[in-house]
Amino acid sequence: MCGIFCFSSNEEINSNTGVNGLKKLEYRGYDSFGAFQINNNKENLTKEIGEVEKFSFPEEIKTKYFLSHTRWATHGKVTKENSHPHLSNDSNIIIVHNGIIENFQELKDSLVYKGYKFKSQTDTEVISNLIQEELTTQNNFLQATNKVCKKITGRYSFVAFNVKTKEMIGVRNGSPLIVGKKGNSIFISSDAPAFFDITNTVSYIDDGQIAYINQKLNQNCIFYKLNSLEEIYKKEIKLEIENQKIHKKNFKHYMLKEIMEQKHTIKRAIETNKEAITKLANLINKKKKVYFIGCGTSAFVGQSSKYIFHDIANLKTDFEISSEFKSIQNFIDKDTIVIGLSQSGETIDTIEALEIAKSKGATTACIVNNENSTMFRICDTAIPVKAGTEIAVASTKSTTSKMAILILTAYSCINKQKIGFNELIRNQALINDMLNPGFEEHIIKIAKKFFHHKHMFVIGKGYNFTVALEGALKIKELSYINTQAFQAGELKHGSIALIEKGTPVIAIAPNDCNQNDVLTSAHEIKSRGGVIIGLSENKSEVFDEFIKVPNCKEGNLMAYTIPLQIFSYHLANFNKFNPDKPRNLAKSVTVK
Ligand code: G6P
């Protein structure tokens, strides 16, 4: 997984244009970065550990050819040697790569046998050397690269550059790659916003396709099918970029800005999607089996669907983690609808699961924030979350928007969309009131008391168990505190052994049919020394700390998720971790 940003131009472009493009792709990984360019006929390779955010080249540096990469390590440690670009042994072929070459070890062994030396532990380096090897028997860079693609297996995209001939090739085979055009300057990137400062004219490369650029022949970008090398026509699309310009405004971090945007994003999600939601509800009603799938935070939204559709529509739905979907594929057939939940629309585990569903004859749908994404294009029905671009790695506003869409879909399944809509608008107003400065201040005080703890627990029951799961994930990923979520009644069947004097336990206890059970569990924990941080509409005597949350009925799913986002954000701050970029993570996970 990683971000690729490259260009080939018939005129010199400031190298920092490339760096600025790469900065927009950091959400795809920020372990290390690197760039290759040719300045005054001299090749120049840069590799650095860490984030590209603060990096720039001296202003006078310009180039016609630029390949850059921001890395999320898969094969090989976070070192300069393992950072991209990777060069062939003769330094003629330059590669930046996203994805995984599954058979790299056997290919590497055969190259080593032929005398090739490897500088890195990456799977990527085999691509550059395989192309070099192909070019010993033929002169055609395009054909040589195509031949290499027949040898490598896995899901990937890469850009290859031939230093001698100045040809540039982008290959997509499972990971996203988009071409942007401005005059004779061609940009190839993992995602379109990386070149939005320059152009909004794009062509999407699909899986099994190649983009070929040869400035020497004054050619624009030519597209081919992989394997057959049949030339293909690609539509140029003008993307809407107005609302893509993103700023932190007065917030210290994107995460806090995105949390606060939940004052209005829930309303936007349902207001703009009434028809699409009706369509999805009709599909759900027609099908015998309904599966929701997702990863990470999106998985917990998926898990909550079980309760949402049960409580509101009396409908049975199933959930499966995308990466486990293959193991239940025998249940999928034409009477099934599989609904992918995703912020990015690029999570490979979810894409693969949707592809399996399609191959089994199921109808596919997705609820996705990024409307330019792969999922949006491959599903039979796609609902845009409309939360606006999310920058912070940990998902916040798109999460609650997806919940709102699911709640409205459940109401639509029983022909009560209007009632559901009004209820959600009421929820939005209550959440807007809740998100006042005093509310955040109160949570900051609680975070200050608990940020030094090594372990925490979160308990909930029914749909609030999924709130607990999401809250525990947020605390783990942002503050690295080992946090586990439990169904309130389940803790006593073993894990209560972990409770000792002072262990913080967050109890999700809205005023619903499960409240008494949650409070009983809280008492059992307190009797054993646990400290209870209660989230509820009313203070209970069992709470040591209390966070007041308004009663949003089914919308409690959203209302109770938000204070946990704020709490984990401030736990990270007190621990001096960057909440926007937690260690080891990436926002968009395009590898398995
Ligand atoms: C990554 C992110 C998580 C996110 C998950 C699923 O692991 O770090 O925050 O929830 O991917 O992403 P998606 O874009 O499919 O919602």
XYZ file of C-alpha atoms and ligand atoms in Angstrom:
608
model
C 0.000 0.000 0.000
C 1.419 3.390 -0.716
C 0.981 6.565 -2.742
C 2.395 7.125 -6.213
C 2.788 10.535 -7.865
C 4.670 10.893 -11.152
C 4.801 13.162 -14.166
C 6.274 13.271 -17.629
C 6.238 16.632 -19.383
C 7.640 18.237 -22.519
C 8.578 21.274 -20.459
C 10.393 21.615 -17.152
C 8.184 21.650 -14.064
C 9.256 22.736 -10.581
C 10.090 19.577 -8.632
C 8.123 20.830 -5.649
C 4.987 20.503 -7.777
C 5.698 16.789 -7.569
C 6.421 16.935 -3.842
C 3.175 18.820 -3.228
C 1.279 16.147 -5.152
C 2.911 13.450 -3.055
C 1.959 15.263 0.156
C -1.704 14.802 -0.770
C -1.149 11.031 -0.794
C 0.302 10.686 2.679
C -2.980 9.213 3.863
C -1.878 6.093 1.976
C 1.160 5.638 4.229
C 3.846 7.765 5.824
C 6.651 5.403 6.850
C 9.090 6.887 4.314
C 9.144 8.656 0.958
C 11.337 9.067 -2.081
C 11.612 10.687 -5.507
C 13.543 10.268 -8.758
C 14.034 13.082 -11.260
C 16.383 14.276 -13.983
C 17.800 17.776 -13.481
C 20.208 19.257 -16.071
C 20.664 15.794 -17.571
C 21.659 14.356 -14.205
C 19.653 11.670 -12.465
C 18.763 12.468 -8.910
C 17.410 10.032 -6.304
C 16.091 11.173 -2.917
C 14.959 8.853 -0.102
C 13.940 9.841 3.407
C 12.396 8.164 6.436
C 9.176 9.608 7.883
C 6.581 11.987 6.543
C 6.945 14.027 3.353
C 4.861 16.822 4.900
C 7.786 19.079 5.833
C 10.028 18.194 2.857
C 10.789 20.390 -0.159
C 13.503 20.639 -2.827
C 15.420 23.908 -3.321
C 13.102 26.205 -5.315
C 15.260 26.290 -8.494
C 15.105 22.532 -9.097
C 13.061 21.606 -12.150
C 12.510 18.441 -14.118
C 10.590 16.961 -17.030
C 10.466 13.495 -15.461
C 9.464 12.858 -11.860
C 8.554 9.670 -9.996
C 7.709 9.788 -6.299
C 6.297 7.538 -3.622
C 5.107 7.595 -0.018
C 5.427 4.186 1.642
C 3.451 2.039 4.045
C 5.863 -0.825 4.655
C 4.729 -4.328 3.684
C 7.946 -6.163 2.727
C 11.055 -4.966 4.520
C 11.573 -2.603 7.423
C 11.172 1.151 7.386
C 14.630 2.040 6.010
C 15.990 4.291 3.262
C 17.052 1.197 1.261
C 13.479 -0.114 1.279
C 11.988 3.253 0.290
C 10.921 3.732 -3.313
C 11.842 4.458 -6.096
C 13.714 1.220 -6.771
C 16.298 1.026 -9.530
C 17.328 -1.890 -11.718
C 20.930 -3.084 -11.393
C 21.946 -1.017 -14.461
C 20.088 2.028 -12.952
C 18.092 2.367 -16.176
C 14.674 1.267 -14.932
C 13.027 3.217 -12.111
C 9.973 1.829 -10.304
C 7.440 3.156 -7.820
C 4.912 0.573 -6.743
C 1.718 0.146 -4.713
C 0.422 -3.306 -3.801
C 2.065 -6.675 -3.361
C 3.939 -8.939 -5.764
C 2.982 -12.279 -4.259
C 5.530 -14.433 -6.121
C 8.422 -12.012 -5.631
C 10.608 -14.483 -3.722
C 10.808 -17.060 -6.498
C 11.345 -14.314 -9.118
C 14.039 -12.780 -6.921
C 15.752 -16.167 -6.523
C 15.884 -16.652 -10.279
C 17.299 -13.141 -10.789
C 19.893 -13.688 -8.056
C 20.844 -16.929 -9.821
C 21.466 -14.870 -12.967
C 23.754 -12.541 -11.015
C 21.406 -9.680 -10.089
C 22.107 -7.925 -6.788
C 19.294 -6.675 -4.547
C 19.663 -3.628 -2.297
C 16.315 -3.883 -0.507
C 14.034 -6.452 1.096
C 11.065 -5.215 -0.930
C 8.979 -7.124 -3.433
C 9.196 -4.042 -5.697
C 12.835 -4.415 -6.664
C 12.082 -7.545 -8.692
C 9.999 -5.450 -11.131
C 12.857 -3.110 -12.110
C 15.286 -5.993 -12.496
C 12.855 -8.184 -14.416
C 12.326 -5.324 -16.888
C 16.110 -4.895 -17.202
C 16.399 -8.629 -17.873
C 13.657 -8.489 -20.542
C 15.418 -5.602 -22.248
C 18.500 -7.756 -22.789
C 16.555 -9.691 -25.422
C 14.456 -6.891 -26.929
C 14.463 -3.101 -27.240
C 10.808 -2.388 -26.675
C 10.145 -0.994 -23.150
C 6.376 -1.326 -23.459
C 6.558 -4.960 -24.535
C 9.195 -5.749 -21.924
C 7.038 -4.266 -19.141
C 3.981 -6.105 -20.428
C 5.936 -9.366 -20.410
C 7.016 -8.761 -16.802
C 3.365 -8.241 -15.822
C 2.622 -11.724 -17.145
C 5.210 -13.116 -14.711
C 4.241 -11.262 -11.551
C 1.175 -12.163 -9.503
C -0.821 -10.197 -6.918
C -2.726 -6.951 -6.828
C -0.632 -3.944 -7.666
C -0.070 -0.785 -9.630
C 3.297 0.628 -10.595
C 4.942 3.318 -12.675
C 8.098 2.378 -14.577
C 10.501 4.845 -16.190
C 13.210 4.117 -18.735
C 16.087 6.566 -18.164
C 17.637 6.026 -21.633
C 14.471 6.382 -23.697
C 12.513 8.615 -21.273
C 9.391 6.471 -21.687
C 7.033 6.270 -18.691
C 4.520 3.471 -18.134
C 1.740 3.164 -15.546
C 0.232 -0.277 -14.945
C -2.920 -0.946 -12.943
C -3.737 -4.438 -11.813
C -5.698 -4.208 -8.572
C -4.562 -0.912 -7.005
C -5.793 2.501 -8.169
C -3.965 4.647 -10.731
C -5.297 7.790 -12.385
C -3.937 9.899 -15.226
C -4.218 13.698 -15.151
C -3.540 15.824 -18.211
C -2.557 19.422 -18.767
C -1.277 20.168 -22.267
C 1.548 17.747 -22.893
C 2.183 17.225 -19.194
C 0.905 13.880 -17.999
C 0.508 13.084 -14.306
C 0.031 9.586 -12.936
C -1.168 9.254 -9.382
C -2.800 6.865 -6.925
C -5.551 9.417 -6.392
C -6.846 12.424 -8.315
C -6.662 15.120 -5.553
C -2.848 14.861 -5.799
C -2.911 16.802 -9.076
C -5.965 18.989 -8.444
C -3.746 22.076 -8.057
C -2.685 21.505 -11.675
C -5.563 19.878 -13.514
C -8.963 18.298 -13.086
C -8.906 16.525 -16.472
C -8.476 12.863 -15.716
C -8.704 9.380 -17.211
C -9.141 6.400 -14.920
C -6.894 3.459 -15.712
C -8.887 0.288 -15.019
C -7.499 -3.028 -13.837
C -5.591 -4.774 -16.600
C -4.664 -1.559 -18.378
C -1.508 0.399 -19.161
C -0.878 4.120 -19.666
C 2.125 4.829 -21.916
C 3.849 8.206 -22.305
C 6.710 8.988 -24.654
C 7.500 12.708 -24.676
C 10.332 12.159 -27.148
C 7.833 11.178 -29.819
C 5.647 14.089 -28.727
C 2.947 11.569 -27.893
C 0.187 12.212 -25.429
C -0.830 9.377 -23.128
C -1.744 6.165 -24.975
C -3.723 3.437 -23.241
C -3.350 -0.286 -23.838
C -4.825 -3.489 -22.522
C -2.351 -5.522 -20.486
C -1.276 -8.790 -22.159
C -2.743 -8.151 -25.639
C -1.341 -4.590 -25.855
C -4.417 -3.651 -27.848
C -4.750 0.154 -27.910
C -7.864 1.419 -26.118
C -9.749 4.693 -25.985
C -10.150 6.301 -22.557
C -12.682 8.986 -21.815
C -11.350 12.223 -20.334
C -13.420 13.333 -17.357
C -13.521 16.762 -15.723
C -13.685 16.199 -11.976
C -15.398 18.569 -9.573
C -12.628 20.069 -7.435
C -14.332 22.988 -5.751
C -14.897 21.279 -2.403
C -11.664 19.297 -2.518
C -9.494 22.162 -1.211
C -9.004 21.233 2.377
C -7.806 23.320 5.307
C -7.540 22.726 9.025
C -9.213 26.103 9.633
C -8.560 27.103 13.256
C -8.342 23.553 14.511
C -5.091 22.089 15.773
C -5.697 18.829 13.939
C -7.821 17.594 11.065
C -9.342 15.018 13.394
C -10.883 17.610 15.695
C -12.136 19.614 12.720
C -13.725 16.496 11.270
C -15.299 15.554 14.627
C -16.855 19.023 14.883
C -18.150 18.839 11.309
C -20.571 16.226 12.617
C -22.691 19.207 13.643
C -24.047 19.117 10.087
C -22.702 16.074 8.163
C -25.458 13.704 9.345
C -28.127 15.961 7.879
C -26.215 16.232 4.596
C -25.860 12.452 4.332
C -29.599 11.848 4.445
C -30.829 14.992 2.702
C -28.913 14.339 -0.504
C -29.606 10.630 -0.664
C -33.333 10.071 -0.246
C -33.852 8.478 -3.688
C -30.713 6.357 -3.581
C -31.712 5.129 -0.125
C -35.202 4.176 -1.354
C -33.552 2.227 -4.180
C -31.281 0.392 -1.744
C -34.208 -0.369 0.580
C -36.183 -1.850 -2.343
C -33.233 -4.065 -3.230
C -32.888 -5.202 0.390
C -36.599 -6.027 0.543
C -36.353 -8.082 -2.666
C -33.415 -10.207 -1.537
C -33.517 -13.228 0.747
C -30.062 -12.568 2.217
C -28.498 -9.245 3.137
C -24.799 -8.993 4.026
C -22.969 -5.898 5.168
C -19.187 -5.929 4.893
C -16.396 -3.552 5.890
C -13.028 -3.171 7.641
C -11.875 -1.214 10.689
C -14.322 1.491 11.688
C -16.488 0.677 8.667
C -16.720 -2.886 9.999
C -18.255 -1.643 13.233
C -20.795 0.377 11.271
C -21.546 -2.850 9.388
C -21.902 -4.750 12.620
C -24.386 -2.183 13.900
C -26.601 -2.853 10.859
C -27.658 -6.110 12.521
C -29.277 -4.110 15.345
C -30.498 -1.214 13.189
C -32.466 -3.447 10.808
C -33.663 -5.657 13.678
C -34.865 -2.769 15.831
C -36.355 -0.537 13.139
C -37.459 -2.862 10.335
C -37.654 -6.306 11.962
C -35.333 -7.521 9.207
C -32.530 -10.042 9.541
C -29.238 -8.895 8.075
C -25.779 -10.393 8.395
C -22.363 -8.881 8.740
C -18.939 -10.171 7.802
C -15.494 -8.584 8.068
C -14.429 -8.081 4.432
C -11.189 -10.024 4.787
C -13.180 -13.042 6.073
C -15.855 -12.887 3.401
C -14.246 -15.622 1.306
C -14.933 -18.095 4.120
C -18.711 -17.620 3.889
C -18.937 -17.338 0.101
C -20.951 -20.548 -0.249
C -23.953 -18.689 1.199
C -23.797 -16.014 -1.504
C -26.008 -16.345 -4.580
C -28.350 -14.327 -6.796
C -30.828 -13.955 -3.925
C -28.220 -12.060 -1.926
C -27.287 -8.405 -1.714
C -23.826 -7.558 -0.397
C -23.367 -3.993 0.814
C -19.832 -2.664 1.224
C -19.216 0.095 3.756
C -16.127 2.227 3.292
C -14.810 5.737 3.720
C -12.188 5.488 1.000
C -13.866 3.073 -1.390
C -10.385 1.658 -1.998
C -9.954 -0.855 0.841
C -8.760 -3.919 -1.016
C -10.326 -6.464 1.351
C -13.760 -4.922 0.770
C -13.203 -4.613 -2.997
C -12.201 -8.280 -3.190
C -15.246 -9.344 -1.171
C -17.518 -7.351 -3.505
C -15.846 -9.002 -6.488
C -16.494 -12.438 -4.971
C -20.133 -11.455 -4.372
C -20.437 -10.378 -8.016
C -18.919 -13.607 -9.257
C -21.562 -15.519 -7.264
C -24.363 -13.596 -8.967
C -25.202 -11.411 -5.949
C -26.256 -7.792 -6.266
C -23.609 -5.427 -4.917
C -24.052 -2.038 -3.305
C -21.795 0.299 -1.380
C -22.051 3.236 0.992
C -18.842 5.158 0.382
C -17.475 8.635 1.076
C -15.028 8.914 -1.834
C -17.179 9.153 -4.944
C -14.186 8.818 -7.293
C -13.269 5.452 -5.836
C -13.088 1.930 -7.225
C -15.997 0.669 -5.082
C -18.181 3.449 -6.353
C -17.513 2.345 -9.905
C -17.757 -1.443 -9.524
C -20.971 -1.748 -7.467
C -24.468 -2.082 -8.952
C -25.703 0.656 -6.597
C -23.597 3.256 -4.802
C -24.665 5.715 -2.112
C -22.366 8.672 -1.478
C -21.819 9.455 2.199
C -21.288 13.178 1.410
C -19.240 13.810 4.568
C -16.590 15.746 2.619
C -12.940 14.758 2.385
C -11.652 13.095 5.547
C -7.948 13.682 6.160
C -7.297 12.359 9.678
C -6.421 8.671 9.478
C -8.989 7.695 12.106
C -12.439 7.862 10.581
C -14.986 10.124 12.310
C -17.561 12.122 10.360
C -17.929 9.569 7.561
C -18.665 6.939 10.238
C -21.684 8.703 11.712
C -22.911 9.635 8.224
C -22.844 5.968 7.215
C -24.803 5.136 10.395
C -27.413 7.765 9.482
C -27.753 6.322 5.975
C -28.269 2.828 7.416
C -30.881 4.053 9.882
C -32.779 5.817 7.093
C -32.481 2.735 4.858
C -34.049 0.599 7.609
C -36.950 3.072 7.919
C -37.290 3.058 4.117
C -37.547 -0.747 4.128
C -40.828 -0.391 6.061
C -42.006 2.587 3.990
C -41.417 5.015 6.848
C -38.666 7.093 5.306
C -40.328 10.360 6.272
C -40.541 9.371 9.954
C -36.920 8.214 9.915
C -35.824 11.372 8.162
C -37.504 13.649 10.707
C -36.065 11.598 13.549
C -32.547 11.931 12.116
C -32.972 15.678 11.633
C -33.959 15.863 15.318
C -30.834 13.823 16.157
C -28.694 16.244 14.136
C -30.006 19.176 16.172
C -29.304 17.371 19.463
C -25.783 16.428 18.332
C -25.201 20.016 17.235
C -26.116 21.200 20.753
C -23.993 18.499 22.361
C -20.882 19.557 20.422
C -20.466 22.809 22.327
C -17.114 23.999 23.759
C -18.191 23.083 27.319
C -18.795 19.479 26.269
C -15.290 19.160 24.833
C -13.761 20.883 27.898
C -15.483 18.371 30.179
C -14.124 15.417 28.161
C -10.622 16.979 28.173
C -10.714 16.994 32.008
C -11.626 13.299 32.052
C -8.965 12.426 29.439
C -6.377 14.214 31.603
C -7.193 11.879 34.501
C -6.871 8.672 32.461
C -4.320 9.222 29.651
C -1.491 7.476 31.525
C -3.383 4.161 31.893
C -2.093 1.129 29.988
C -5.440 -0.711 29.782
C -9.080 0.287 29.426
C -12.396 -1.428 28.761
C -15.571 -0.281 27.082
C -18.887 -2.037 27.688
C -22.214 -1.759 25.886
C -25.185 -3.913 25.024
C -27.239 -4.380 21.834
C -26.366 -1.728 19.247
C -24.284 0.005 21.911
C -21.887 -2.909 21.868
C -20.861 -1.721 18.389
C -20.382 1.779 19.849
C -18.110 0.149 22.443
C -16.168 -1.668 19.717
C -15.664 1.548 17.759
C -14.732 3.486 20.923
C -12.161 0.860 21.897
C -10.651 0.948 18.401
C -10.383 4.742 18.490
C -8.635 4.674 21.895
C -6.234 1.947 20.733
C -5.317 3.483 17.405
C -4.865 7.031 18.687
C -3.406 6.701 22.174
C -1.967 3.142 21.989
C -3.780 2.248 25.230
C -4.743 -1.429 25.139
C -8.540 -1.144 25.122
C -11.064 -3.936 24.763
C -14.795 -3.792 24.159
C -17.245 -6.257 25.683
C -20.945 -6.921 25.620
C -21.829 -5.733 29.118
C -23.096 -9.167 30.171
C -20.082 -11.031 28.834
C -17.277 -9.441 30.837
C -18.149 -11.482 33.932
C -17.599 -14.744 32.022
C -13.824 -14.533 32.281
C -12.368 -11.182 31.340
C -13.509 -9.532 34.581
C -10.359 -11.188 35.982
C -8.447 -8.311 34.354
C -10.204 -5.656 36.435
C -8.090 -4.354 39.272
C -8.065 -1.253 41.437
C -8.296 1.819 39.212
C -8.939 0.077 35.860
C -10.967 2.542 33.744
C -14.146 1.079 32.247
C -16.336 3.147 29.953
C -20.008 2.174 30.223
C -22.287 3.045 27.294
C -25.635 3.321 29.072
C -28.331 5.223 27.188
C -31.832 5.185 28.536
C -33.012 2.121 26.574
C -34.095 -1.465 27.208
C -30.494 -2.479 27.920
C -29.647 0.261 30.409
C -30.286 -1.778 33.566
C -28.068 -4.612 32.358
C -25.224 -2.222 31.549
C -25.521 -0.527 34.950
C -25.565 -3.925 36.702
C -22.323 -4.863 34.929
C -20.871 -1.484 35.905
C -21.687 -2.262 39.569
C -19.982 -5.666 39.302
C -16.876 -3.999 37.869
C -16.894 -1.246 40.485
C -17.098 -3.819 43.307
C -13.771 -5.134 42.033
C -12.036 -1.756 41.988
C -12.851 -0.597 38.459
C -13.457 3.113 37.803
C -16.581 3.764 35.750
C -16.770 6.499 33.113
C -20.478 6.538 32.322
C -22.013 7.854 29.098
C -25.720 8.326 29.555
C -28.606 10.752 29.513
C -28.759 10.773 33.324
C -26.085 10.401 35.956
C -26.079 7.092 37.811
C -24.592 6.580 41.282
C -22.295 3.911 39.826
C -20.514 6.441 37.583
C -17.231 7.910 38.844
C -17.161 10.203 35.835
C -20.181 11.191 33.797
C -20.548 12.345 30.179
C -24.081 13.477 29.398
C -25.335 12.439 25.969
C -28.758 13.461 24.614
C -31.352 10.768 23.902
C -31.358 10.218 20.152
C -33.187 6.843 20.227
C -31.828 4.770 17.282
C -29.561 7.755 16.597
C -27.787 7.008 19.901
C -25.480 4.988 17.726
C -24.140 8.277 16.384
C -24.582 10.374 19.519
C -22.590 7.964 21.722
C -19.858 7.401 19.140
C -18.909 11.089 19.055
C -17.856 11.597 22.743
C -15.606 8.557 22.389
C -13.991 10.136 19.319
C -13.334 13.308 21.358
C -12.060 11.314 24.340
C -9.595 9.294 22.253
C -8.458 12.441 20.410
C -7.537 14.072 23.728
C -5.968 10.895 25.151
C -3.624 11.065 22.123
C -2.902 14.746 22.747
C -2.052 14.191 26.426
C 0.213 11.321 25.404
C 1.853 13.657 22.829
C 0.934 11.465 19.851
C -0.195 12.968 16.552
C -3.915 12.074 16.353
C -3.992 12.775 12.610
C -1.308 10.221 11.824
C -1.180 7.343 14.314
C 1.855 5.103 14.077
C 1.823 2.098 11.711
C -1.499 3.088 10.134
C -2.717 4.443 6.838
C -6.082 5.871 5.923
C -6.562 3.841 2.803
C -5.425 0.233 2.932
C -4.947 -1.006 -0.609
C -3.046 -4.185 0.252
C -4.207 -7.424 1.830
C -7.789 1.691 7.651
C -7.985 2.944 8.478
C -9.247 2.803 9.344
C -10.442 2.465 8.456
C -10.185 1.187 7.642
C -11.284 0.914 6.627
O -7.390 0.632 8.446
O -6.862 3.188 9.298
O -9.493 4.029 10.017
O -11.566 2.306 9.250
O -8.964 1.343 6.911
O -11.260 1.928 5.649
P -12.460 2.300 4.720
O -11.911 3.396 3.843
O -12.800 1.077 3.922
O -13.582 2.748 5.562
